Amino acid sequence: MHTDTIGYKIRLLHNQIHKRMEAKRQENEKEPLTGMQRWTLGFLKDHDGEDIYQKDIETEFSVSRATASNMLAVMERKGLLQREAVAHDARLKKLVLTEKARALVDRSEQDMRDMEALLSKGLSETEIKNLKKYLDQMLLNLDVDITCPDNSFCGGMKK
């Protein structure tokens, strides 16, 4: 029976997680953000206190200069980030999160923690550890690179 397959159960779980997280996202975001804008906010939050420039966004997410420039301009208009001059080079503008963006990222991170707690409810620490090990093996079986250095965009296909 197809409903008893691993793939079916993972797909069902994925759909439910996506549905619930999307509802939370709509509740939290007055103006909808694209996935790339959310990734960028997370990247900037992860690198808080560091000087991050447009070029870093281009490199981290493998996007063109024009794509990054347009996206950052929209985010600036939405009040999510500011570009600030740096003392050592007047041509460079570092990207700085606004308080509005910080609050949005904090709410999003809390929603993810809440989802993680809901998913692991009723499971022991050992069961959670084993589940992660099994999922990692399934990802490896599909040639997905599961190694992910801290503060990096991950989950891509192996080269």
XYZ file of N, CA and C in Angstrom:
477
model
N 0.850 -1.186 0.000
C 0.000 0.000 0.000
C 0.893 1.246 0.000
N 0.627 2.171 -0.894
C 1.497 3.342 -1.057
C 1.494 4.274 0.155
N 0.439 4.253 0.948
C 0.385 5.150 2.113
C 1.296 4.681 3.243
N 1.873 3.504 3.095
C 2.769 2.984 4.121
C 4.238 3.097 3.700
N 4.506 3.863 2.644
C 5.888 4.015 2.192
C 6.560 5.195 2.899
N 7.869 5.140 2.961
C 8.639 6.228 3.570
C 8.401 7.524 2.812
N 8.467 7.450 1.488
C 8.275 8.645 0.665
C 6.928 9.306 0.899
N 5.871 8.498 0.990
C 4.530 9.047 1.220
C 4.471 9.759 2.572
N 4.999 9.120 3.599
C 4.947 9.716 4.941
C 5.787 10.996 5.022
N 6.943 11.011 4.363
C 7.771 12.222 4.352
C 7.057 13.331 3.595
N 6.426 12.990 2.478
C 5.681 13.992 1.700
C 4.531 14.555 2.530
N 3.797 13.711 3.218
C 2.687 14.151 4.067
C 3.198 15.066 5.180
N 4.292 14.675 5.801
C 4.904 15.487 6.856
C 5.366 16.831 6.296
N 6.021 16.815 5.149
C 6.470 18.052 4.500
C 5.294 18.987 4.245
N 4.212 18.447 3.703
C 3.040 19.278 3.398
C 2.464 19.918 4.656
N 2.384 19.163 5.738
C 1.826 19.697 6.980
C 2.739 20.762 7.596
N 4.040 20.519 7.574
C 4.985 21.515 8.093
C 4.877 22.791 7.270
N 4.884 22.643 5.949
C 4.804 23.809 5.065
C 3.509 24.589 5.304
N 2.406 23.899 5.404
C 1.096 24.540 5.614
C 1.074 25.340 6.920
N 1.558 24.748 7.982
C 1.553 25.427 9.287
C 2.546 26.587 9.337
N 3.723 26.392 8.762
C 4.724 27.462 8.764
C 4.283 28.615 7.867
N 3.625 28.305 6.773
C 3.123 29.348 5.875
C 2.052 30.181 6.584
N 1.184 29.525 7.344
C 0.156 30.252 8.104
C 0.810 31.179 9.127
N 1.843 30.703 9.807
C 2.567 31.532 10.777
C 3.256 32.698 10.084
N 3.859 32.426 8.929
C 4.553 33.466 8.182
C 3.583 34.570 7.791
N 2.425 34.197 7.293
C 1.432 35.198 6.893
C 0.942 35.998 8.097
N 0.859 35.347 9.227
C 0.459 36.011 10.466
C 1.515 37.033 10.901
N 2.789 36.699 10.715
C 3.896 37.548 11.169
C 4.258 38.670 10.211
N 4.107 38.433 8.922
C 4.580 39.389 7.924
C 3.442 40.264 7.418
N 3.545 41.547 7.680
C 2.546 42.488 7.162
C 2.687 42.609 5.650
N 3.939 42.673 5.182
C 4.238 42.682 3.750
C 4.941 41.362 3.443
N 4.415 40.596 2.502
C 5.041 39.300 2.206
C 6.491 39.446 1.741
N 7.318 38.515 2.173
C 8.721 38.473 1.760
C 8.937 37.255 0.873
N 9.863 37.369 -0.044
C 10.234 36.208 -0.850
C 11.131 35.304 -0.007
N 11.279 34.076 -0.445
C 12.182 33.167 0.245
C 13.597 33.716 0.292
N 14.030 34.311 -0.806
C 15.385 34.875 -0.869
C 15.552 36.025 0.119
N 14.514 36.844 0.273
C 14.585 37.939 1.251
C 14.694 37.371 2.661
N 13.954 36.298 2.948
C 14.030 35.678 4.274
C 15.414 35.084 4.513
N 15.970 34.406 3.501
C 17.315 33.845 3.626
C 18.325 34.955 3.900
N 18.159 36.072 3.207
C 19.087 37.198 3.373
C 18.995 37.773 4.778
N 17.785 37.916 5.296
C 17.620 38.406 6.673
C 18.313 37.467 7.656
N 18.117 36.165 7.466
C 18.757 35.188 8.343
C 20.275 35.255 8.261
N 20.790 35.407 7.048
C 22.239 35.513 6.845
C 22.789 36.741 7.558
N 22.105 37.871 7.404
C 22.561 39.102 8.065
C 22.490 38.961 9.585
N 21.455 38.308 10.086
C 21.326 38.105 11.537
C 22.443 37.188 12.036
N 22.726 36.129 11.271
C 23.793 35.197 11.658
C 25.163 35.871 11.682
N 25.318 36.924 10.894
C 26.604 37.627 10.806
C 26.525 39.006 11.464
N 25.638 39.122 12.431
C 25.472 40.381 13.160
C 26.813 40.807 13.763
N 27.123 42.074 13.618
C 28.381 42.591 14.149
C 29.521 42.547 13.141
N 29.304 41.861 12.019
C 30.309 41.815 10.960
C 29.904 42.800 9.866
N 30.872 43.263 9.115
C 30.569 44.104 7.960
C 30.222 43.200 6.783
N 28.962 43.236 6.380
C 28.474 42.440 5.259
C 28.059 43.395 4.153
N 28.487 43.067 2.942
C 28.229 43.927 1.788
C 27.417 43.161 0.745
N 26.932 43.895 -0.246
C 26.166 43.268 -1.318
C 26.940 42.107 -1.936
N 28.223 42.279 -2.126
C 29.058 41.231 -2.732
C 28.989 39.938 -1.922
N 28.886 40.047 -0.602
C 28.776 38.858 0.246
C 27.468 38.117 -0.023
N 26.394 38.866 -0.256
C 25.094 38.260 -0.573
C 25.191 37.549 -1.924
N 25.803 38.201 -2.894
C 25.982 37.611 -4.226
C 26.724 36.279 -4.120
N 27.803 36.281 -3.352
C 28.628 35.083 -3.201
C 27.901 33.993 -2.422
N 27.318 34.352 -1.294
C 26.671 33.363 -0.424
C 25.534 32.634 -1.124
N 24.746 33.358 -1.910
C 23.551 32.771 -2.513
C 23.680 32.541 -4.018
N 24.880 32.754 -4.546
C 25.138 32.543 -5.975
C 24.131 33.273 -6.857
N 23.974 34.571 -6.600
C 23.077 35.397 -7.416
C 23.889 36.493 -8.095
N 23.336 37.010 -9.177
C 24.033 38.053 -9.930
C 24.023 39.371 -9.168
N 24.870 40.261 -9.611
C 24.943 41.599 -9.015
C 23.594 42.312 -9.141
N 22.974 42.209 -10.322
C 21.685 42.872 -10.554
C 20.589 42.297 -9.657
N 20.557 40.976 -9.525
C 19.550 40.329 -8.674
C 19.711 40.781 -7.228
N 20.936 40.741 -6.729
C 21.192 41.157 -5.347
C 20.847 42.628 -5.157
N 21.244 43.457 -6.088
C 20.987 44.895 -5.986
C 19.491 45.193 -5.934
N 18.735 44.563 -6.828
C 17.280 44.777 -6.853
C 16.619 44.293 -5.569
N 17.000 43.102 -5.117
C 16.409 42.552 -3.903
C 16.723 43.434 -2.698
N 17.963 43.866 -2.567
C 18.355 44.697 -1.427
C 17.663 46.054 -1.471
N 17.454 46.597 -2.663
C 16.743 47.873 -2.793
C 15.297 47.729 -2.316
N 14.653 46.621 -2.673
C 13.279 46.365 -2.222
C 13.253 46.220 -0.701
N 14.210 45.487 -0.153
C 14.267 45.290 1.294
C 14.510 46.610 2.017
N 15.297 47.474 1.410
C 15.550 48.794 1.993
C 14.256 49.619 1.990
N 13.522 49.575 0.878
C 12.243 50.305 0.796
C 11.227 49.780 1.809
N 11.280 48.483 2.096
C 10.367 47.875 3.067
C 10.795 48.158 4.509
N 11.931 48.814 4.681
C 12.409 49.147 6.020
C 13.061 47.990 6.743
N 13.594 47.021 5.991
C 14.203 45.842 6.597
C 15.715 45.957 6.756
N 16.325 46.787 5.942
C 17.765 46.981 6.083
C 18.143 48.390 5.671
N 19.326 48.760 6.107
C 19.902 50.055 5.747
C 21.290 49.791 5.185
N 21.700 50.663 4.284
C 23.070 50.602 3.763
C 23.831 51.749 4.411
N 24.907 51.410 5.098
C 25.691 52.421 5.808
C 27.109 52.474 5.250
N 27.615 53.690 5.088
C 28.984 53.885 4.607
C 29.974 53.348 5.636
N 31.119 52.910 5.140
C 32.192 52.457 6.023
C 33.367 53.419 5.894
N 34.092 53.588 6.971
C 35.169 54.583 7.026
C 36.309 54.289 6.059
N 36.625 53.018 5.861
C 37.810 52.670 5.077
C 37.621 52.738 3.560
N 36.358 52.852 3.070
C 36.130 52.942 1.623
C 34.763 53.570 1.373
N 34.759 54.793 0.896
C 33.509 55.539 0.693
C 32.597 54.875 -0.329
N 33.143 54.014 -1.194
C 32.323 53.338 -2.207
C 31.511 52.196 -1.622
N 31.976 51.643 -0.514
C 31.315 50.484 0.086
C 30.203 50.899 1.043
N 29.119 50.143 1.012
C 28.011 50.337 1.952
C 27.732 48.989 2.611
N 27.874 48.939 3.928
C 27.579 47.683 4.610
C 26.073 47.574 4.817
N 25.598 46.345 4.907
C 24.177 46.070 5.087
C 23.897 45.871 6.567
N 22.915 46.605 7.073
C 22.585 46.557 8.498
C 21.089 46.303 8.651
N 20.738 45.317 9.469
C 19.325 45.031 9.735
C 18.695 46.145 10.555
N 17.444 46.452 10.255
C 16.688 47.399 11.071
C 16.045 46.638 12.231
N 15.514 47.376 13.185
C 14.804 46.736 14.303
C 13.594 45.956 13.801
N 12.931 46.496 12.783
C 11.781 45.805 12.182
C 12.202 44.423 11.669
N 13.329 44.363 10.987
C 13.828 43.094 10.452
C 14.241 42.151 11.574
N 14.898 42.688 12.594
C 15.320 41.848 13.725
C 14.118 41.195 14.403
N 13.060 41.970 14.586
C 11.848 41.433 15.210
C 11.239 40.340 14.336
N 11.240 40.559 13.044
C 10.699 39.584 12.103
C 11.502 38.283 12.136
N 12.818 38.389 12.143
C 13.679 37.205 12.205
C 13.483 36.485 13.534
N 13.401 37.228 14.623
C 13.196 36.616 15.942
C 11.889 35.829 15.986
N 10.812 36.409 15.436
C 9.518 35.703 15.407
C 9.609 34.445 14.549
N 10.272 34.558 13.429
C 10.428 33.418 12.526
C 11.221 32.293 13.196
N 12.299 32.655 13.878
C 13.108 31.654 14.580
C 12.308 30.992 15.698
N 11.468 31.768 16.389
C 10.626 31.193 17.434
C 9.611 30.226 16.829
N 9.048 30.593 15.686
C 8.112 29.695 15.000
C 8.787 28.377 14.634
N 10.050 28.444 14.191
C 10.785 27.220 13.848
C 11.052 26.372 15.091
N 11.393 27.028 16.198
C 11.605 26.278 17.451
C 10.302 25.622 17.906
N 9.195 26.348 17.767
C 7.893 25.789 18.142
C 7.550 24.573 17.280
N 7.830 24.670 15.978
C 7.558 23.543 15.076
C 8.431 22.355 15.440
N 9.692 22.608 15.735
C 10.605 21.534 16.122
C 10.102 20.840 17.391
N 9.614 21.619 18.349
C 9.081 21.050 19.590
C 7.838 20.208 19.306
N 6.982 20.700 18.424
C 5.768 19.964 18.071
C 6.121 18.653 17.371
N 7.066 18.704 16.447
C 7.467 17.503 15.715
C 8.101 16.454 16.624
N 8.844 16.894 17.623
C 9.558 15.947 18.482
C 8.781 15.577 19.751
N 7.583 16.121 19.894
C 6.739 15.817 21.062
C 6.495 14.302 21.139
N 6.727 13.750 22.318
C 6.510 12.320 22.528
C 7.690 11.445 22.132
N 8.767 12.052 21.650
C 9.962 11.296 21.278
C 11.052 11.511 22.323
N 11.782 10.458 22.628
C 12.905 10.582 23.563
C 14.092 11.208 22.830
N 15.084 11.642 23.596
C 16.301 12.200 22.997
C 16.974 11.176 22.080
N 16.980 9.924 22.507
C 17.579 8.860 21.692
C 16.809 8.678 20.393
N 15.490 8.700 20.476
C 14.674 8.558 19.264
C 14.900 9.728 18.303
N 15.026 10.927 18.848
C 15.284 12.106 18.009
C 16.648 11.975 17.331
N 17.651 11.559 18.101
C 18.998 11.380 17.551
C 18.982 10.340 16.431
N 18.296 9.221 16.669
C 18.220 8.170 15.654
C 17.457 8.637 14.421
N 16.366 9.361 14.617
C 15.592 9.872 13.488
C 16.459 10.766 12.605
N 17.214 11.658 13.233
C 18.104 12.539 12.467
C 19.142 11.728 11.698
N 19.660 10.680 12.329
C 20.644 9.816 11.672
C 20.015 9.135 10.451
N 18.793 8.649 10.586
C 18.106 7.982 9.474
C 17.816 8.970 8.341
N 17.380 10.163 8.702
C 17.092 11.179 7.680
C 18.371 11.594 6.953
N 19.465 11.740 7.699
C 20.751 12.061 7.075
C 21.147 10.978 6.071
N 20.941 9.721 6.444
C 21.292 8.625 5.532
C 20.433 8.676 4.271
N 19.151 8.972 4.423
C 18.269 9.077 3.252
C 18.721 10.206 2.334
N 19.138 11.324 2.926
C 19.643 12.440 2.124
C 20.920 12.042 1.386
N 21.809 11.346 2.078
C 23.032 10.859 1.427
C 22.691 9.905 0.283
N 21.682 9.055 0.487
C 21.248 8.130 -0.563
C 20.797 8.883 -1.813
N 20.322 10.108 -1.630
C 19.851 10.940 -2.741
C 20.930 11.915 -3.220
N 22.169 11.697 -2.775
C 23.308 12.546 -3.162
C 23.153 13.996 -2.735
N 22.542 14.217 -1.590
C 22.420 15.567 -1.045
C 23.547 15.764 -0.045
N 24.253 16.877 -0.186
C 25.368 17.189 0.708
C 24.806 17.647 2.045
N 24.999 16.838 3.073
C 24.451 17.186 4.390
C 25.466 17.890 5.273
N 26.694 18.060 4.788
C 27.674 18.817 5.566
C 27.359 20.287 5.395
N 27.300 20.989 6.479
C 26.908 22.394 6.424
C 27.672 23.167 7.478
N 28.679 23.944 7.061
C 29.372 24.765 8.055
C 28.408 25.770 8.668
N 28.669 26.145 9.890
C 27.811 27.120 10.562
C 27.651 28.364 9.705
N 26.444 28.940 9.752
C 26.130 30.202 9.070
C 26.310 30.135 7.557
N 25.984 28.995 6.960
C 26.100 28.877 5.515
C 24.796 28.385 4.916
N 24.570 28.748 3.672
C 23.428 28.271 2.900
C 23.715 26.821 2.554
N 22.823 25.892 2.903
C 23.116 24.474 2.739
C 21.954 23.730 2.102
N 22.205 22.463 1.829
C 21.160 21.593 1.324
C 21.226 21.367 -0.170
N 22.334 21.745 -0.787
C 22.443 21.596 -2.230
C 22.889 20.209 -2.644
N 22.774 19.947 -3.921
C 23.234 18.680 -4.479
C 24.758 18.642 -4.424
N 25.295 17.447 -4.272
C 26.749 17.288 -4.320
C 27.215 17.595 -5.727
N 28.373 18.211 -5.824
C 28.943 18.539 -7.147
C 29.631 17.328 -7.707
